[in-house]
Backbone as CSV, one residue per row, in Angstrom:
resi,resn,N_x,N_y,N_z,CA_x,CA_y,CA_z,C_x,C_y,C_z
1,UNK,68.352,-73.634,63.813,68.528,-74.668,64.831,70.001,-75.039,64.929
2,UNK,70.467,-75.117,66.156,71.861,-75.235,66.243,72.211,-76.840,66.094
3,UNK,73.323,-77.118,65.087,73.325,-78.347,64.598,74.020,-79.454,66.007
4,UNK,73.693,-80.748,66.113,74.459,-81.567,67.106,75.402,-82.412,66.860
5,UNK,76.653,-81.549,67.857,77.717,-82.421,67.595,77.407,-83.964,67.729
6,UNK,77.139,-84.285,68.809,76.847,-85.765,68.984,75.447,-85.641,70.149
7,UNK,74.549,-86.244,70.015,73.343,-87.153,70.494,73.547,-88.245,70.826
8,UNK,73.390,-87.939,72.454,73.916,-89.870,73.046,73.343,-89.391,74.548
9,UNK,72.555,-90.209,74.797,71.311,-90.331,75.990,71.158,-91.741,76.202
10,UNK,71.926,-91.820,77.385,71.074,-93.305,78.506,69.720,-93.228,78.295
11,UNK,68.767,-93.727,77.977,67.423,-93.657,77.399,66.593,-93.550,79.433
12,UNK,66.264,-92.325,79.543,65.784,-91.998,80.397,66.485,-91.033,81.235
13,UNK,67.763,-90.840,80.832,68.403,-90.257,81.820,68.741,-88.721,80.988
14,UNK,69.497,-87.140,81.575,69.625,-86.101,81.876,70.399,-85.933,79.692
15,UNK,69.907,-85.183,78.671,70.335,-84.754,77.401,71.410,-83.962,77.779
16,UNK,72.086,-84.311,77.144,74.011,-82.597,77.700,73.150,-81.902,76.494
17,UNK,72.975,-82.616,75.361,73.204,-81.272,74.086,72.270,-81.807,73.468
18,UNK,71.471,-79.875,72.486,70.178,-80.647,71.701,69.371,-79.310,72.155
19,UNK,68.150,-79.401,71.718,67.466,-78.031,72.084,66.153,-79.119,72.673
20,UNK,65.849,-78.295,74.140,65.131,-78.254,75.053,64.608,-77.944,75.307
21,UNK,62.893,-78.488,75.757,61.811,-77.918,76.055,61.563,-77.604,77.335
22,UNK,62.260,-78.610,78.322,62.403,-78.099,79.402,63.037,-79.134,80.224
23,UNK,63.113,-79.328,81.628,64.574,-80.477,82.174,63.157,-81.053,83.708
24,UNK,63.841,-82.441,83.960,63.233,-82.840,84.742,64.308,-83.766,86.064
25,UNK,63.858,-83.494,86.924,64.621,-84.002,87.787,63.837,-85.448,88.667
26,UNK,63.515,-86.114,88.318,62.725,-86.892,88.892,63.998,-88.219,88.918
27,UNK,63.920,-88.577,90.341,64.905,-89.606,91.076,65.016,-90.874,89.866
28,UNK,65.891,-91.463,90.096,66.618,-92.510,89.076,67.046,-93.947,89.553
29,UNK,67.344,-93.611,91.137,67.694,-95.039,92.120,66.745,-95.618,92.454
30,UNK,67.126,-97.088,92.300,66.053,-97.810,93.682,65.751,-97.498,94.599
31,UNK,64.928,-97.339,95.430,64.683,-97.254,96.493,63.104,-97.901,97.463
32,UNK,63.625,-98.088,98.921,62.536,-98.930,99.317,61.394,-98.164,99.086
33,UNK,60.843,-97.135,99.274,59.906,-96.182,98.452,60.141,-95.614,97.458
34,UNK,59.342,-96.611,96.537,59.580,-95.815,95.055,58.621,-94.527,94.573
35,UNK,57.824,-94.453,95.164,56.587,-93.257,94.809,56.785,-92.378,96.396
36,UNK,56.951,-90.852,96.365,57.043,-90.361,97.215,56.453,-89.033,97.296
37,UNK,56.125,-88.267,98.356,54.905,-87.238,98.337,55.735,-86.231,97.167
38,UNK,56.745,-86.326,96.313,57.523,-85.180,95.777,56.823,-85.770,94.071
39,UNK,55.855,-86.652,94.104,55.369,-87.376,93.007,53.779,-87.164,92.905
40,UNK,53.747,-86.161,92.063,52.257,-85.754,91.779,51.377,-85.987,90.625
41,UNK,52.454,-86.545,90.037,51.704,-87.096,88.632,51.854,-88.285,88.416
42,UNK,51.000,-88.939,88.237,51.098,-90.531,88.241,50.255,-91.190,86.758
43,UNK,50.789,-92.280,86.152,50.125,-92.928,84.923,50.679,-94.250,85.846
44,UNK,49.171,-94.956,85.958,48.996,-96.071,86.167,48.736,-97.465,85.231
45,UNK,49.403,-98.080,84.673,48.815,-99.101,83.327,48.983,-100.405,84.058
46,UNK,47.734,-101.146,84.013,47.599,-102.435,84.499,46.937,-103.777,83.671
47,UNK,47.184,-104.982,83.977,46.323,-105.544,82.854,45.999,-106.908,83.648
48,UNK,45.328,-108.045,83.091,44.926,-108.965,84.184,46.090,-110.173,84.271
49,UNK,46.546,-110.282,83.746,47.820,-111.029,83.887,49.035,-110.648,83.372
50,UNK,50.208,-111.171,83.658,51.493,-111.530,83.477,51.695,-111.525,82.097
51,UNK,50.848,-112.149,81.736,50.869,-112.647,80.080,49.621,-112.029,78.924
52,UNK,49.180,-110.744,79.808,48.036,-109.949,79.070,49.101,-108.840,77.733
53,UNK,48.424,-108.866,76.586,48.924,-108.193,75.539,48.461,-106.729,75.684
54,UNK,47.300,-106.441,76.215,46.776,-105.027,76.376,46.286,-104.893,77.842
55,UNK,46.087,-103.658,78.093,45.486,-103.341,79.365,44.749,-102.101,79.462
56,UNK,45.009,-101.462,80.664,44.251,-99.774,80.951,45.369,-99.321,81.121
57,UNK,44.739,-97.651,81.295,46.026,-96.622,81.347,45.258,-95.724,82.360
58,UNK,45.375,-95.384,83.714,44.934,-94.206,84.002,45.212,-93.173,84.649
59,UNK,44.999,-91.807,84.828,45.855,-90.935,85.144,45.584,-90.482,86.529
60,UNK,46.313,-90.389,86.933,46.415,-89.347,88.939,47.140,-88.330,89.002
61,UNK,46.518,-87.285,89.698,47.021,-86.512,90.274,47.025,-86.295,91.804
62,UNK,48.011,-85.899,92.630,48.173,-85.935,93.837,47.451,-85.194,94.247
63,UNK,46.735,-84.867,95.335,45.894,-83.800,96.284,46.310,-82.962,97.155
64,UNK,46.243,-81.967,97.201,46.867,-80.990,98.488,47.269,-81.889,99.777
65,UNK,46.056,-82.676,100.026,45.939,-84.022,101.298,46.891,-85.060,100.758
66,UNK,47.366,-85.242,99.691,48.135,-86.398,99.550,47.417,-87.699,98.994
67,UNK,45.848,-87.266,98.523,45.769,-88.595,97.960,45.433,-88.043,96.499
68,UNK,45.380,-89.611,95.682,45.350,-89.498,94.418,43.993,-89.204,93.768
69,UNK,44.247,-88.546,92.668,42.542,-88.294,92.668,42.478,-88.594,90.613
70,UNK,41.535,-89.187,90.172,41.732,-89.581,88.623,41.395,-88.750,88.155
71,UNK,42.035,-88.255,87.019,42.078,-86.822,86.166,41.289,-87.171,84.999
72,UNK,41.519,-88.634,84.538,41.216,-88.374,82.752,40.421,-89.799,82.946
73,UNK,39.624,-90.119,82.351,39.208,-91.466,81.701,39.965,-92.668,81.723
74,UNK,40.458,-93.583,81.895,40.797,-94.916,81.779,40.573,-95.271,80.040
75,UNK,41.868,-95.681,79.702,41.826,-95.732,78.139,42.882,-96.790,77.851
76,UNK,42.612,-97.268,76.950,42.713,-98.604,76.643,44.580,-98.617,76.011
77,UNK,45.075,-99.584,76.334,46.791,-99.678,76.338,46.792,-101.032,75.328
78,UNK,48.071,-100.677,74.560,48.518,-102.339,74.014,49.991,-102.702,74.947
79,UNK,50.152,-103.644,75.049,51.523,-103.617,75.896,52.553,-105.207,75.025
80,UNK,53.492,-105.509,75.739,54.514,-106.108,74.861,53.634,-107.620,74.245
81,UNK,53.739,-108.550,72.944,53.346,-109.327,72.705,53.140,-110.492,73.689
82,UNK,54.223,-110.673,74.676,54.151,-111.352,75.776,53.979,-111.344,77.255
83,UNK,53.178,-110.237,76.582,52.795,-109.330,78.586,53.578,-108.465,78.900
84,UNK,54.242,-109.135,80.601,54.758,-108.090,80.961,56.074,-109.279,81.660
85,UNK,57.236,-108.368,82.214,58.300,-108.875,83.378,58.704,-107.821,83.762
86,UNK,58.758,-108.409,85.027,59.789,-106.979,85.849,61.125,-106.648,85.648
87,UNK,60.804,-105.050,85.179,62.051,-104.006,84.498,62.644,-103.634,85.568
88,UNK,63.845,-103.266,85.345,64.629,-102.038,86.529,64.603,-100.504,86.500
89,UNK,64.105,-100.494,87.374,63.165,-99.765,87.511,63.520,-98.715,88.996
90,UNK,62.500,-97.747,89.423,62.815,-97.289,91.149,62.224,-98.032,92.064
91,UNK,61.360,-99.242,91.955,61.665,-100.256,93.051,62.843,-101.476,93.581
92,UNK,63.209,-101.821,94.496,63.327,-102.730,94.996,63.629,-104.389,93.963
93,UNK,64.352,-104.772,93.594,64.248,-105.759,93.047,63.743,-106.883,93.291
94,UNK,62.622,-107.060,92.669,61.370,-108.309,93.376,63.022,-109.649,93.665
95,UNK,62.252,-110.385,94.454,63.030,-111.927,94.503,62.590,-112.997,93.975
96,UNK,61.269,-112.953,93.440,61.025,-113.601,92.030,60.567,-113.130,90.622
97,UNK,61.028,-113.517,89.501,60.149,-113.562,88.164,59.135,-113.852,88.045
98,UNK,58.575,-113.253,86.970,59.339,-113.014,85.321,60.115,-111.637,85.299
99,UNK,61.613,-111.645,84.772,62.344,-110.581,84.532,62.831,-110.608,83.499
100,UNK,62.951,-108.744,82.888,62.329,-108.801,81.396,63.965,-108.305,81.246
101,UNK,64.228,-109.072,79.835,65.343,-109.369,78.771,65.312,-109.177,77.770
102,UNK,66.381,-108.657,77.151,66.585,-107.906,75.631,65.716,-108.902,74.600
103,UNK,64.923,-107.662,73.910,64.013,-109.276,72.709,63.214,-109.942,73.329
104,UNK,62.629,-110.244,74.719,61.531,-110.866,74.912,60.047,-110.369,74.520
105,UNK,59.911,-109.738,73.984,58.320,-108.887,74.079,57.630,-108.531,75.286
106,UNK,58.223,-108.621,76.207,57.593,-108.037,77.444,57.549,-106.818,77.576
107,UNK,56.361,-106.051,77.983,56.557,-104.479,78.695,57.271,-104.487,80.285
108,UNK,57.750,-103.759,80.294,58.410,-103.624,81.740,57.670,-103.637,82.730
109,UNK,57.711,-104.222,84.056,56.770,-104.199,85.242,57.527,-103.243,86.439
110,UNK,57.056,-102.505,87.279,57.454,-101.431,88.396,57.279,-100.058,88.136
111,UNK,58.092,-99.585,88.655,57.683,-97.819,88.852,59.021,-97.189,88.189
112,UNK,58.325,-96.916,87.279,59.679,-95.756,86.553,59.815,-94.247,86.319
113,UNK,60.159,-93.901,86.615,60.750,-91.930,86.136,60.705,-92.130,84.671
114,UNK,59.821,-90.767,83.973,59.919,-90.757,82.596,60.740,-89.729,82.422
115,UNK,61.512,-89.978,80.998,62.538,-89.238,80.569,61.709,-88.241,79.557
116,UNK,62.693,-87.832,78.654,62.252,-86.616,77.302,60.415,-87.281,76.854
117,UNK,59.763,-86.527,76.260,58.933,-86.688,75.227,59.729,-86.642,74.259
118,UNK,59.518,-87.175,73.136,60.005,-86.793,71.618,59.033,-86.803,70.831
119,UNK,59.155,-86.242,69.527,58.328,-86.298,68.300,58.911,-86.307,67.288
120,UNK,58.294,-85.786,66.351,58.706,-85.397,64.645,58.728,-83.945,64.606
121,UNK,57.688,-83.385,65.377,57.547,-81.734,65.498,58.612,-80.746,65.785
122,UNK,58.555,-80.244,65.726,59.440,-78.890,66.173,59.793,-78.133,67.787
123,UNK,57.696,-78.561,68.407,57.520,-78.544,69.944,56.732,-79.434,69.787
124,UNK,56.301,-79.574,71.260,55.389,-80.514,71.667,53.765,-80.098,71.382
125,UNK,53.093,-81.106,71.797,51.309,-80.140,71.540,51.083,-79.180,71.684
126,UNK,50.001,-78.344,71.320,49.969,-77.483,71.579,49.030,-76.985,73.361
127,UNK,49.638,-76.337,74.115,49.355,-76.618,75.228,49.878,-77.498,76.416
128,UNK,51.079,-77.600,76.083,51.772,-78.818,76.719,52.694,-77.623,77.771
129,UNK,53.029,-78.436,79.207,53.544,-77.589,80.369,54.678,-77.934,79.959
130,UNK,55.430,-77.414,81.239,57.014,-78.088,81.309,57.725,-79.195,81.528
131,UNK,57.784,-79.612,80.421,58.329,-81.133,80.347,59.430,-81.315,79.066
132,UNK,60.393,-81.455,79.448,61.525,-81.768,78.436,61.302,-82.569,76.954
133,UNK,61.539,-82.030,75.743,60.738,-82.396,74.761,61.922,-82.478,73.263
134,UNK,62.392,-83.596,72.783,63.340,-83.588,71.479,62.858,-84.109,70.582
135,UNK,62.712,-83.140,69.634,62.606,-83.335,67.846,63.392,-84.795,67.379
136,UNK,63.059,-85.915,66.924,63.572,-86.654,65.900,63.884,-85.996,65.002
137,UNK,64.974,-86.537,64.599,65.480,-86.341,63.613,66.173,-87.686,62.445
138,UNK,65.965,-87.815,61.449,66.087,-89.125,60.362,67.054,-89.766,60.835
139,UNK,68.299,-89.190,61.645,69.124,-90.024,61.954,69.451,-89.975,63.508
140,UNK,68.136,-90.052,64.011,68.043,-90.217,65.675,67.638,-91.785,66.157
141,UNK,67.923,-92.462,66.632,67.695,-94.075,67.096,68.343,-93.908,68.782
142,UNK,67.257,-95.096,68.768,67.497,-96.192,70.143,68.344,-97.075,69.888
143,UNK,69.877,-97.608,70.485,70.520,-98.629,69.878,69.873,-99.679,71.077
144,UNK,69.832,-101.244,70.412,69.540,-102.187,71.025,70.148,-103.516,71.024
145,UNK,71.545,-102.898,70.399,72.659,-104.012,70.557,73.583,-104.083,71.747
146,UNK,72.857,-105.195,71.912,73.756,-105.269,73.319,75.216,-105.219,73.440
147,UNK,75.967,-105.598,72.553,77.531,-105.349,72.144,78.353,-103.833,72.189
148,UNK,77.003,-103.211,71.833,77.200,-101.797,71.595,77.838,-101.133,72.921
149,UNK,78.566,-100.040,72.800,78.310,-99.355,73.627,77.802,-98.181,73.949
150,UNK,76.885,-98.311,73.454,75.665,-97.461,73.013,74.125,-98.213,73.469
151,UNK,74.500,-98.699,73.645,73.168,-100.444,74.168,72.030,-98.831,75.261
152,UNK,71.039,-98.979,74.737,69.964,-98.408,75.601,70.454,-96.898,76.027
153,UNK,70.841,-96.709,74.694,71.015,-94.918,74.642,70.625,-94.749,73.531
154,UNK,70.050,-92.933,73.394,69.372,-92.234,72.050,70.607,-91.350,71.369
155,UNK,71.347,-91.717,70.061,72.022,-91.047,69.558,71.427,-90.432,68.368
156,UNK,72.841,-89.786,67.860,72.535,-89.251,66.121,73.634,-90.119,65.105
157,UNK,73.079,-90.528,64.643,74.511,-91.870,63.682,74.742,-91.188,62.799
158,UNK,74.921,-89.626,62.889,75.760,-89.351,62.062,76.590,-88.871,62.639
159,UNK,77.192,-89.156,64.058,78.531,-88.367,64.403,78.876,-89.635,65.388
160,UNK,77.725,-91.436,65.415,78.798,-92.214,65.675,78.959,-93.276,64.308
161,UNK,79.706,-94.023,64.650,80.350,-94.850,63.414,79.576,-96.294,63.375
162,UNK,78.824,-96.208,61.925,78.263,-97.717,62.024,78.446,-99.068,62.794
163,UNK,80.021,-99.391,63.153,80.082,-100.790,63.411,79.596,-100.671,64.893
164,UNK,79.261,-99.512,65.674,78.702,-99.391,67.293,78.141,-99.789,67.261
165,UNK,76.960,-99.875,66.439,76.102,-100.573,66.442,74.849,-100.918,65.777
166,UNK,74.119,-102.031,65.925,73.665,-103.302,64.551,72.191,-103.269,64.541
167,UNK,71.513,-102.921,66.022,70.204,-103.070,65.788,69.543,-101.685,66.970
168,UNK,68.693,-101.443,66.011,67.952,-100.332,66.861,66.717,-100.112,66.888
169,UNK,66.178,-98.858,66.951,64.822,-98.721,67.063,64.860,-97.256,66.407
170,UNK,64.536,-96.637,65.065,64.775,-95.234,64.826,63.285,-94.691,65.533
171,UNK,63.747,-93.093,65.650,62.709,-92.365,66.487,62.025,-91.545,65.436
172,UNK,62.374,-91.716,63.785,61.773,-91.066,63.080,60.935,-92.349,62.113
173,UNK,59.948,-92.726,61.914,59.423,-93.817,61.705,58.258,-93.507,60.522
174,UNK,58.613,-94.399,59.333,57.572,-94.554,58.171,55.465,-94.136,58.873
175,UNK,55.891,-95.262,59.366,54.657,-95.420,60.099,53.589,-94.422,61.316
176,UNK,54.816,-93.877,61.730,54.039,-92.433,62.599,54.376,-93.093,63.819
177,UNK,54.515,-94.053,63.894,54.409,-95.007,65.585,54.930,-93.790,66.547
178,UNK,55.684,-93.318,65.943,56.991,-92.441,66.935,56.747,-91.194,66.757
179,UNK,55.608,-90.723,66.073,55.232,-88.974,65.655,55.295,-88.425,67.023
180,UNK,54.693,-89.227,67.826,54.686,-88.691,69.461,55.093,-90.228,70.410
181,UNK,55.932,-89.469,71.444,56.304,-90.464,72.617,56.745,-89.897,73.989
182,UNK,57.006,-90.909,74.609,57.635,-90.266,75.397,58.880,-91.332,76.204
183,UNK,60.161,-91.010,76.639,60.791,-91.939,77.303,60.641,-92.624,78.487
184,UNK,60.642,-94.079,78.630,60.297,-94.537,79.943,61.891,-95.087,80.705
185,UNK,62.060,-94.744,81.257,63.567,-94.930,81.858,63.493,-96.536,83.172
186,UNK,63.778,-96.784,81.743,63.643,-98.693,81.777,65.399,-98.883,82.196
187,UNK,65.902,-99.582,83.075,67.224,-99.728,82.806,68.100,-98.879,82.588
188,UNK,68.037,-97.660,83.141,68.863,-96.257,83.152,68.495,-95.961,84.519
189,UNK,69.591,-95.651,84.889,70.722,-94.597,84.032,72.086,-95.367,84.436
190,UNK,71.966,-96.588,84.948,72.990,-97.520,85.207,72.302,-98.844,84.727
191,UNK,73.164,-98.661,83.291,72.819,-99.711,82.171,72.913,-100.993,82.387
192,UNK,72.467,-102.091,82.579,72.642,-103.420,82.358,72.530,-104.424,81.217
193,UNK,74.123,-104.487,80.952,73.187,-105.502,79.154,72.237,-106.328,79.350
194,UNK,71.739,-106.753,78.556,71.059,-107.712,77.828,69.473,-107.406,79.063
195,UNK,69.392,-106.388,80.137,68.115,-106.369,80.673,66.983,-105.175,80.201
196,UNK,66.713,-105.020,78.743,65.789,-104.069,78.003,66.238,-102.995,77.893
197,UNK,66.073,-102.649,76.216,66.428,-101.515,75.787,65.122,-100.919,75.272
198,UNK,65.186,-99.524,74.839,64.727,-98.405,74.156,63.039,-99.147,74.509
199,UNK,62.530,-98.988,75.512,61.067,-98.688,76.241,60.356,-96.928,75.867
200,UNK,59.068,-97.125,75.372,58.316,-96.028,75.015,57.495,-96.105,75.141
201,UNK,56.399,-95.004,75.548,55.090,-94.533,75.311,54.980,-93.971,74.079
202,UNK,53.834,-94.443,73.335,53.980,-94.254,71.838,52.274,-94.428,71.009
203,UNK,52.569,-94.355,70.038,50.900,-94.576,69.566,51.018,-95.909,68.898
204,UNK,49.800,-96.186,69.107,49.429,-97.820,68.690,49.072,-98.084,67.245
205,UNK,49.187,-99.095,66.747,48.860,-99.853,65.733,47.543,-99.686,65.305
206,UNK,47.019,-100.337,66.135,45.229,-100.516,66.689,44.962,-101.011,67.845
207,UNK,44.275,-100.962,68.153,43.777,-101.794,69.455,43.803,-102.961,69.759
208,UNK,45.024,-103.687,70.994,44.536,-105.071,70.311,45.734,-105.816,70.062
209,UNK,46.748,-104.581,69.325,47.617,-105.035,68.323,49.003,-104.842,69.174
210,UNK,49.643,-106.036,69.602,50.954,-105.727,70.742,51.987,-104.985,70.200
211,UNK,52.694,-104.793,71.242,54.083,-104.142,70.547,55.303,-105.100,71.221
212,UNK,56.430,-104.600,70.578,57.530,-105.170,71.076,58.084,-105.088,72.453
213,UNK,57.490,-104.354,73.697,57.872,-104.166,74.868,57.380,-102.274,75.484
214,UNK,56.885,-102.184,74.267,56.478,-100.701,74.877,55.064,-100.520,75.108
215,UNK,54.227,-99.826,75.761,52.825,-99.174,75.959,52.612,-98.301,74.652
216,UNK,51.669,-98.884,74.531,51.196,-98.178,72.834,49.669,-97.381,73.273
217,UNK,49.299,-96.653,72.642,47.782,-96.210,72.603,47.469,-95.064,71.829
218,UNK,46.063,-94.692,71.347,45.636,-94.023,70.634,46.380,-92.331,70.156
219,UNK,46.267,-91.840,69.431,47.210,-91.110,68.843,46.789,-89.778,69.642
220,UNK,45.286,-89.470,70.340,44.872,-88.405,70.568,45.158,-88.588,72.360
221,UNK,45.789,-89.652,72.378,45.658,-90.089,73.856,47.150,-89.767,74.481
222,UNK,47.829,-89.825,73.774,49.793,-89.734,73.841,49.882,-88.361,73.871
223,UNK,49.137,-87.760,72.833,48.955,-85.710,72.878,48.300,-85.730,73.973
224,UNK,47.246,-85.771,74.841,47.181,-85.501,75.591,47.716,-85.587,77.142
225,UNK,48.582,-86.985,76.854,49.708,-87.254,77.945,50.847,-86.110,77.688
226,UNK,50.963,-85.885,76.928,52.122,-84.989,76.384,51.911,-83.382,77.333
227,UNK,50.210,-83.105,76.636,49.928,-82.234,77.539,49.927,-81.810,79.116
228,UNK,49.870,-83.293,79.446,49.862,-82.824,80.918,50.827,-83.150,81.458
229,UNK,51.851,-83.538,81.071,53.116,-84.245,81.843,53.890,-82.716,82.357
230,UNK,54.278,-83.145,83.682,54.903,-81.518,84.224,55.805,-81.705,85.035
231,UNK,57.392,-81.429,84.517,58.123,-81.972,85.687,58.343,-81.378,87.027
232,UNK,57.689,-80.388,87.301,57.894,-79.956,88.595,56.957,-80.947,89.458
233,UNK,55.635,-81.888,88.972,55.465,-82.736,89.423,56.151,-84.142,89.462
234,UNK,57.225,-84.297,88.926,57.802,-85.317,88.498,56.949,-86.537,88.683
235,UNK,56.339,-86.516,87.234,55.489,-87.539,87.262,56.469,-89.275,86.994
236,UNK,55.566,-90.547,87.388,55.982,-91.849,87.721,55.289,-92.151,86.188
237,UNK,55.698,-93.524,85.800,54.662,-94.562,84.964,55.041,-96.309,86.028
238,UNK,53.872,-96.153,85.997,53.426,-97.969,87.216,53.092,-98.778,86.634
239,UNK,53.593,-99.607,85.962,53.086,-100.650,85.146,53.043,-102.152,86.096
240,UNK,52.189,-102.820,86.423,52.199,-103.999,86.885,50.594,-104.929,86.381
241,UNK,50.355,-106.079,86.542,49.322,-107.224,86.631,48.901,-106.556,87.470
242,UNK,47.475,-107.118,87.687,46.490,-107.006,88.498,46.840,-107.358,89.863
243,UNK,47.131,-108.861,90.334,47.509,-109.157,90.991,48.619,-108.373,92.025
244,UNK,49.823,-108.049,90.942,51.127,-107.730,91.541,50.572,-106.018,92.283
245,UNK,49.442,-105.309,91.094,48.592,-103.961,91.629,48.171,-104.192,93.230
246,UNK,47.432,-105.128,93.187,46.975,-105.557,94.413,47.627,-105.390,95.776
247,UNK,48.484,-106.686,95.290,49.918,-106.896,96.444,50.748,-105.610,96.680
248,UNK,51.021,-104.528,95.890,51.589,-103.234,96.303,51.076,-102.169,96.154
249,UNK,49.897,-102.250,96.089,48.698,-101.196,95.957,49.354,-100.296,97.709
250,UNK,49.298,-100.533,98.738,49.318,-99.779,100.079,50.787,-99.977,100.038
251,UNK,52.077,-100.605,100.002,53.267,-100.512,100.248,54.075,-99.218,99.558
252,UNK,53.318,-99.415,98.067,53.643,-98.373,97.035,52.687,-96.993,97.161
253,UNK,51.948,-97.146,98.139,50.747,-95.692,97.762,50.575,-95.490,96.464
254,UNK,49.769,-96.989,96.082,49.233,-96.458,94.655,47.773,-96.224,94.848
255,UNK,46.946,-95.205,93.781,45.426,-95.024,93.893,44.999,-95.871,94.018
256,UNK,43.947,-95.922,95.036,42.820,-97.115,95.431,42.030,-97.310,94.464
């Protein structure tokens, strides 16, 4: 394996260096349509309020005709200890709150482009398409100091220098949390301090059991997201309330 000079990724946005499973081009700007017919893969996670700790997760695929059609089961999500606020994201910037801030426990709310999968492995599942995929490694992290300038990028701290930075999130984890993930490109690829760092799809605790701002769920459930994620569909993740589902259910062409 060819060793890395330096590891440093806007957390969602394009790896220069590192070995690659495969590359994805899926849009990065706001825009007044954030979901567009060039978007065939869709993960929908919703929950009944603002302030819900868990929710659903379910999957779409686009139709020759253009509509969405559900692929997998509806399966159960943990999301941030304090719900949710709206992340930046490829919509439109709502004109009211809740908007989510470094350390609040919120999961992000809107439509985002997912970045790399990562793991502990070597590749991804077995059976997994083309979708860009990086090995953790012991000294791979999310920095989440906002001081940093490194704030909501994935490096290797062994080729930057401790005082960059103070608090993070490592991608190689006691616990397994991080055996499998994938990046949600929260606040990338034009960084804003202090508005959320290092966002993941990841495996859960238990059921039930919140996380700090990321979508958590079952361990056999993340492998199989893994499996189907394909960037020539450049798949979305839609996270919103029920309500807010509602209200942009037809503006956004999300599944009925």
């Amino acid at each position: 394996m060819v060793a890395w000079r330096l590891l440093r990724i806007v957390v969602g946005s394009a790896l220069i260096s590192g070995a690659v499973h495969a590359e994805t081009t899926s849009a990065t700007q706001p825009s007044a349509a954030p979901i567009t017919s060039d978007n065939k893969q869709l993960l929908l996670v919703h929950s009944p309020s603002w302030f819900a700790s868990s929710g659903t997760l379910e999957q779409y695929e686009r139709s020759a005709g253009g509509r969405w059609t559900l692929v997998r089961a509806a399966i159960a999500v943990d999301l941030g200890r304090h719900g949710m606020a709206w992340g930046r994201g490829l919509q439109q910037p709502p004109e009211h709150g809740p908007f989510k801030k470094e350390g609040d426990g919120k999961s992000p709310a809107g439509v985002f482009a997912l970045g790399r999968a990562f793991g502990t492995a070597e590749a991804p599942p077995e059976g997994a398409r083309a979708f860009p995929y990086l090995q953790s490694a012991a000294s791979t992290y999310c920095v989440e100091d906002v001081r940093s300038e490194f704030y909501n990028e994935i490096i290797d701290a062994r080729y930057v220098t401790s005082p960059s930075w103070e608090k993070w999130s490592e991608l190689r984890r006691p616990d397994g949390l991080f055996d499998w993930g994938v990046i949600v490109r929260q606040n990338a690829p034009d960084v804003r301090r202090g508005a959320g760092s290092c966002v993941f799809l990841h495996i859960w605790r238990g059921r039930n059991v919140p996380t700090s701002g990321c979508t958590a769920m079952a361990k056999e459930n993340i492998e199989a997201i893994l499996r189907w994620l394909d960037s020539d569909a450049h798949p979305l993740l839609v996270q919103l309330p029920d309500p807010e589902l509602a209200k942009w259910r037809t503006p956004w062409d999300l599944p009925e």
